[in-house]
Amino acid sequence: MVIRNEEGLVLASCAKKIPVAYSGCEIETMAAAAALSFASDIGIKRVILEGDSLAVIKALRVDVSSLSPIGLLIDDVKSLANNFDELSYSHTKREGNQVAHGLAKCAKSILNLVVWMEDVLS
């Protein structure tokens, strides 16, 4: 995950290894929950959550519970939305966010979790 400010500068990023085999949608949804939790923990109040899974972004945008296999994970992400003053969802193709894609590749070689943060968040 990558947290950027209004100018697009990276404020914080995180890579986490997921040791069990999950589907792409499950991983994207777990990453969305982790990103919102991380953003909330560091005091971010206005968020645009970007993801490269159109199915996950569409599921997050609707106000009904999902009966899909990832429905409970989607509900977890939606419950985290209450921590923010503003939250919107944006679909971005993988090619559109090379930093996040690079972090996902990096996660394969770490033991558990790596976090990078700037000294001062604005």
PDB file of C-alpha atoms in Angstrom:
ATOM      1  CA  MET A   1       0.000   0.000   0.000  1.00  0.00           C
ATOM      2  CA  VAL A   2       1.066   3.559  -0.649  1.00  0.00           C
ATOM      3  CA  ILE A   3      -0.184   6.707   1.099  1.00  0.00           C
ATOM      4  CA  ARG A   4       0.256   9.925  -0.860  1.00  0.00           C
ATOM      5  CA  ASN A   5      -0.537  13.542  -0.051  1.00  0.00           C
ATOM      6  CA  GLU A   6      -2.628  15.906  -2.197  1.00  0.00           C
ATOM      7  CA  GLU A   7       0.374  16.563  -4.465  1.00  0.00           C
ATOM      8  CA  GLY A   8       0.948  12.839  -5.039  1.00  0.00           C
ATOM      9  CA  LEU A   9       4.096  12.636  -2.914  1.00  0.00           C
ATOM     10  CA  VAL A  10       4.555   9.379  -1.011  1.00  0.00           C
ATOM     11  CA  LEU A  11       4.119   9.877   2.752  1.00  0.00           C
ATOM     12  CA  ALA A  12       4.132   6.233   3.804  1.00  0.00           C
ATOM     13  CA  SER A  13       4.124   2.779   2.289  1.00  0.00           C
ATOM     14  CA  CYS A  14       3.858  -0.749   3.522  1.00  0.00           C
ATOM     15  CA  ALA A  15       4.497  -4.245   2.192  1.00  0.00           C
ATOM     16  CA  LYS A  16       3.191  -7.348   3.922  1.00  0.00           C
ATOM     17  CA  LYS A  17       3.785 -10.965   3.091  1.00  0.00           C
ATOM     18  CA  ILE A  18       0.640 -13.081   2.900  1.00  0.00           C
ATOM     19  CA  PRO A  19       1.790 -16.663   3.499  1.00  0.00           C
ATOM     20  CA  VAL A  20      -1.379 -18.504   2.479  1.00  0.00           C
ATOM     21  CA  ALA A  21      -2.698 -18.813  -1.069  1.00  0.00           C
ATOM     22  CA  TYR A  22      -5.664 -16.512  -1.676  1.00  0.00           C
ATOM     23  CA  SER A  23      -7.485 -15.392  -4.795  1.00  0.00           C
ATOM     24  CA  GLY A  24      -6.564 -12.065  -6.372  1.00  0.00           C
ATOM     25  CA  CYS A  25      -9.822 -10.487  -5.169  1.00  0.00           C
ATOM     26  CA  GLU A  26      -9.244 -11.734  -1.633  1.00  0.00           C
ATOM     27  CA  ILE A  27      -5.728 -10.271  -1.598  1.00  0.00           C
ATOM     28  CA  GLU A  28      -6.959  -6.949  -3.019  1.00  0.00           C
ATOM     29  CA  THR A  29      -9.704  -6.758  -0.397  1.00  0.00           C
ATOM     30  CA  MET A  30      -7.327  -7.622   2.459  1.00  0.00           C
ATOM     31  CA  ALA A  31      -4.916  -4.982   1.139  1.00  0.00           C
ATOM     32  CA  ALA A  32      -7.742  -2.423   1.091  1.00  0.00           C
ATOM     33  CA  ALA A  33      -8.590  -3.212   4.724  1.00  0.00           C
ATOM     34  CA  ALA A  34      -4.927  -2.992   5.722  1.00  0.00           C
ATOM     35  CA  ALA A  35      -4.517   0.309   3.859  1.00  0.00           C
ATOM     36  CA  LEU A  36      -7.527   1.894   5.563  1.00  0.00           C
ATOM     37  CA  SER A  37      -6.439   0.613   8.958  1.00  0.00           C
ATOM     38  CA  PHE A  38      -2.904   1.943   8.406  1.00  0.00           C
ATOM     39  CA  ALA A  39      -4.182   5.324   7.173  1.00  0.00           C
ATOM     40  CA  SER A  40      -6.444   5.610  10.205  1.00  0.00           C
ATOM     41  CA  ASP A  41      -3.614   4.648  12.573  1.00  0.00           C
ATOM     42  CA  ILE A  42      -1.393   7.454  11.286  1.00  0.00           C
ATOM     43  CA  GLY A  43      -4.156  10.054  11.403  1.00  0.00           C
ATOM     44  CA  ILE A  44      -5.181  10.395   7.754  1.00  0.00           C
ATOM     45  CA  LYS A  45      -8.801  11.626   7.552  1.00  0.00           C
ATOM     46  CA  ARG A  46      -9.393  12.157   3.808  1.00  0.00           C
ATOM     47  CA  VAL A  47      -8.735   9.111   1.628  1.00  0.00           C
ATOM     48  CA  ILE A  48      -9.013   7.953  -1.942  1.00  0.00           C
ATOM     49  CA  LEU A  49      -8.581   4.186  -1.898  1.00  0.00           C
ATOM     50  CA  GLU A  50      -7.156   3.006  -5.222  1.00  0.00           C
ATOM     51  CA  GLY A  51      -7.126  -0.602  -6.301  1.00  0.00           C
ATOM     52  CA  ASP A  52      -6.479  -2.515  -9.488  1.00  0.00           C
ATOM     53  CA  SER A  53      -9.344  -4.985  -9.003  1.00  0.00           C
ATOM     54  CA  LEU A  54     -12.439  -3.516 -10.617  1.00  0.00           C
ATOM     55  CA  ALA A  55     -14.614  -6.179  -8.935  1.00  0.00           C
ATOM     56  CA  VAL A  56     -13.402  -5.131  -5.475  1.00  0.00           C
ATOM     57  CA  ILE A  57     -13.810  -1.402  -6.166  1.00  0.00           C
ATOM     58  CA  LYS A  58     -17.340  -1.959  -7.494  1.00  0.00           C
ATOM     59  CA  ALA A  59     -18.239  -4.042  -4.419  1.00  0.00           C
ATOM     60  CA  LEU A  60     -16.935  -1.307  -2.106  1.00  0.00           C
ATOM     61  CA  ARG A  61     -18.975   1.387  -3.858  1.00  0.00           C
ATOM     62  CA  VAL A  62     -22.388  -0.229  -3.303  1.00  0.00           C
ATOM     63  CA  ASP A  63     -24.280   0.072  -0.027  1.00  0.00           C
ATOM     64  CA  VAL A  64     -25.461  -3.538   0.191  1.00  0.00           C
ATOM     65  CA  SER A  65     -23.683  -6.511   1.710  1.00  0.00           C
ATOM     66  CA  SER A  66     -22.106  -8.779  -0.846  1.00  0.00           C
ATOM     67  CA  LEU A  67     -23.004 -12.443  -1.098  1.00  0.00           C
ATOM     68  CA  SER A  68     -19.835 -13.126  -3.080  1.00  0.00           C
ATOM     69  CA  PRO A  69     -17.031 -15.287  -1.673  1.00  0.00           C
ATOM     70  CA  ILE A  70     -15.264 -12.085  -0.563  1.00  0.00           C
ATOM     71  CA  GLY A  71     -18.416 -10.559   0.939  1.00  0.00           C
ATOM     72  CA  LEU A  72     -17.250 -10.661   4.558  1.00  0.00           C
ATOM     73  CA  LEU A  73     -13.896  -9.139   3.608  1.00  0.00           C
ATOM     74  CA  ILE A  74     -15.728  -6.367   1.729  1.00  0.00           C
ATOM     75  CA  ASP A  75     -17.878  -5.750   4.818  1.00  0.00           C
ATOM     76  CA  ASP A  76     -14.692  -5.440   6.907  1.00  0.00           C
ATOM     77  CA  VAL A  77     -13.366  -2.754   4.566  1.00  0.00           C
ATOM     78  CA  LYS A  78     -16.677  -0.910   4.634  1.00  0.00           C
ATOM     79  CA  SER A  79     -16.696  -0.904   8.430  1.00  0.00           C
ATOM     80  CA  LEU A  80     -13.299   0.826   8.413  1.00  0.00           C
ATOM     81  CA  ALA A  81     -14.815   3.639   6.322  1.00  0.00           C
ATOM     82  CA  ASN A  82     -16.319   5.098   9.496  1.00  0.00           C
ATOM     83  CA  ASN A  83     -12.806   6.203  10.566  1.00  0.00           C
ATOM     84  CA  PHE A  84     -12.596   8.856   7.823  1.00  0.00           C
ATOM     85  CA  ASP A  85     -14.101  12.267   7.144  1.00  0.00           C
ATOM     86  CA  GLU A  86     -13.965  11.587   3.395  1.00  0.00           C
ATOM     87  CA  LEU A  87     -13.490   8.292   1.575  1.00  0.00           C
ATOM     88  CA  SER A  88     -13.846   7.474  -2.085  1.00  0.00           C
ATOM     89  CA  TYR A  89     -12.835   4.498  -4.196  1.00  0.00           C
ATOM     90  CA  SER A  90     -10.919   4.587  -7.460  1.00  0.00           C
ATOM     91  CA  HIS A  91     -10.057   1.822  -9.899  1.00  0.00           C
ATOM     92  CA  THR A  92      -6.539   2.114 -11.306  1.00  0.00           C
ATOM     93  CA  LYS A  93      -5.007  -0.388 -13.671  1.00  0.00           C
ATOM     94  CA  ARG A  94      -1.863  -2.042 -12.354  1.00  0.00           C
ATOM     95  CA  GLU A  95       0.242  -0.114 -14.867  1.00  0.00           C
ATOM     96  CA  GLY A  96      -1.104   3.100 -13.325  1.00  0.00           C
ATOM     97  CA  ASN A  97       0.585   2.563  -9.968  1.00  0.00           C
ATOM     98  CA  GLN A  98       4.046   1.126 -10.377  1.00  0.00           C
ATOM     99  CA  VAL A  99       4.990   1.931  -6.754  1.00  0.00           C
ATOM    100  CA  ALA A 100       2.240  -0.272  -5.302  1.00  0.00           C
ATOM    101  CA  HIS A 101       2.993  -3.000  -7.847  1.00  0.00           C
ATOM    102  CA  GLY A 102       6.683  -2.868  -6.872  1.00  0.00           C
ATOM    103  CA  LEU A 103       5.773  -3.158  -3.194  1.00  0.00           C
ATOM    104  CA  ALA A 104       3.646  -6.211  -3.948  1.00  0.00           C
ATOM    105  CA  LYS A 105       6.647  -7.830  -5.628  1.00  0.00           C
ATOM    106  CA  CYS A 106       8.850  -6.820  -2.671  1.00  0.00           C
ATOM    107  CA  ALA A 107       6.449  -8.509  -0.238  1.00  0.00           C
ATOM    108  CA  LYS A 108       7.464 -11.902  -1.628  1.00  0.00           C
ATOM    109  CA  SER A 109      10.942 -11.527  -0.127  1.00  0.00           C
ATOM    110  CA  ILE A 110      10.172 -10.122   3.351  1.00  0.00           C
ATOM    111  CA  LEU A 111       9.487 -12.057   6.522  1.00  0.00           C
ATOM    112  CA  ASN A 112       6.216 -10.380   7.533  1.00  0.00           C
ATOM    113  CA  LEU A 113       5.753  -6.604   7.336  1.00  0.00           C
ATOM    114  CA  VAL A 114       7.847  -3.625   6.244  1.00  0.00           C
ATOM    115  CA  VAL A 115       6.705  -0.006   6.732  1.00  0.00           C
ATOM    116  CA  TRP A 116       8.330   3.120   5.292  1.00  0.00           C
ATOM    117  CA  MET A 117       7.290   6.554   6.547  1.00  0.00           C
ATOM    118  CA  GLU A 118       8.391  10.139   6.108  1.00  0.00           C
ATOM    119  CA  ASP A 119       9.311  12.027   9.286  1.00  0.00           C
ATOM    120  CA  VAL A 120       6.433  14.508   9.081  1.00  0.00           C
ATOM    121  CA  LEU A 121       2.945  13.886   7.716  1.00  0.00           C
ATOM    122  CA  SER A 122       1.117  16.899   6.367  1.00  0.00           C
TER     123      SER A 122
END
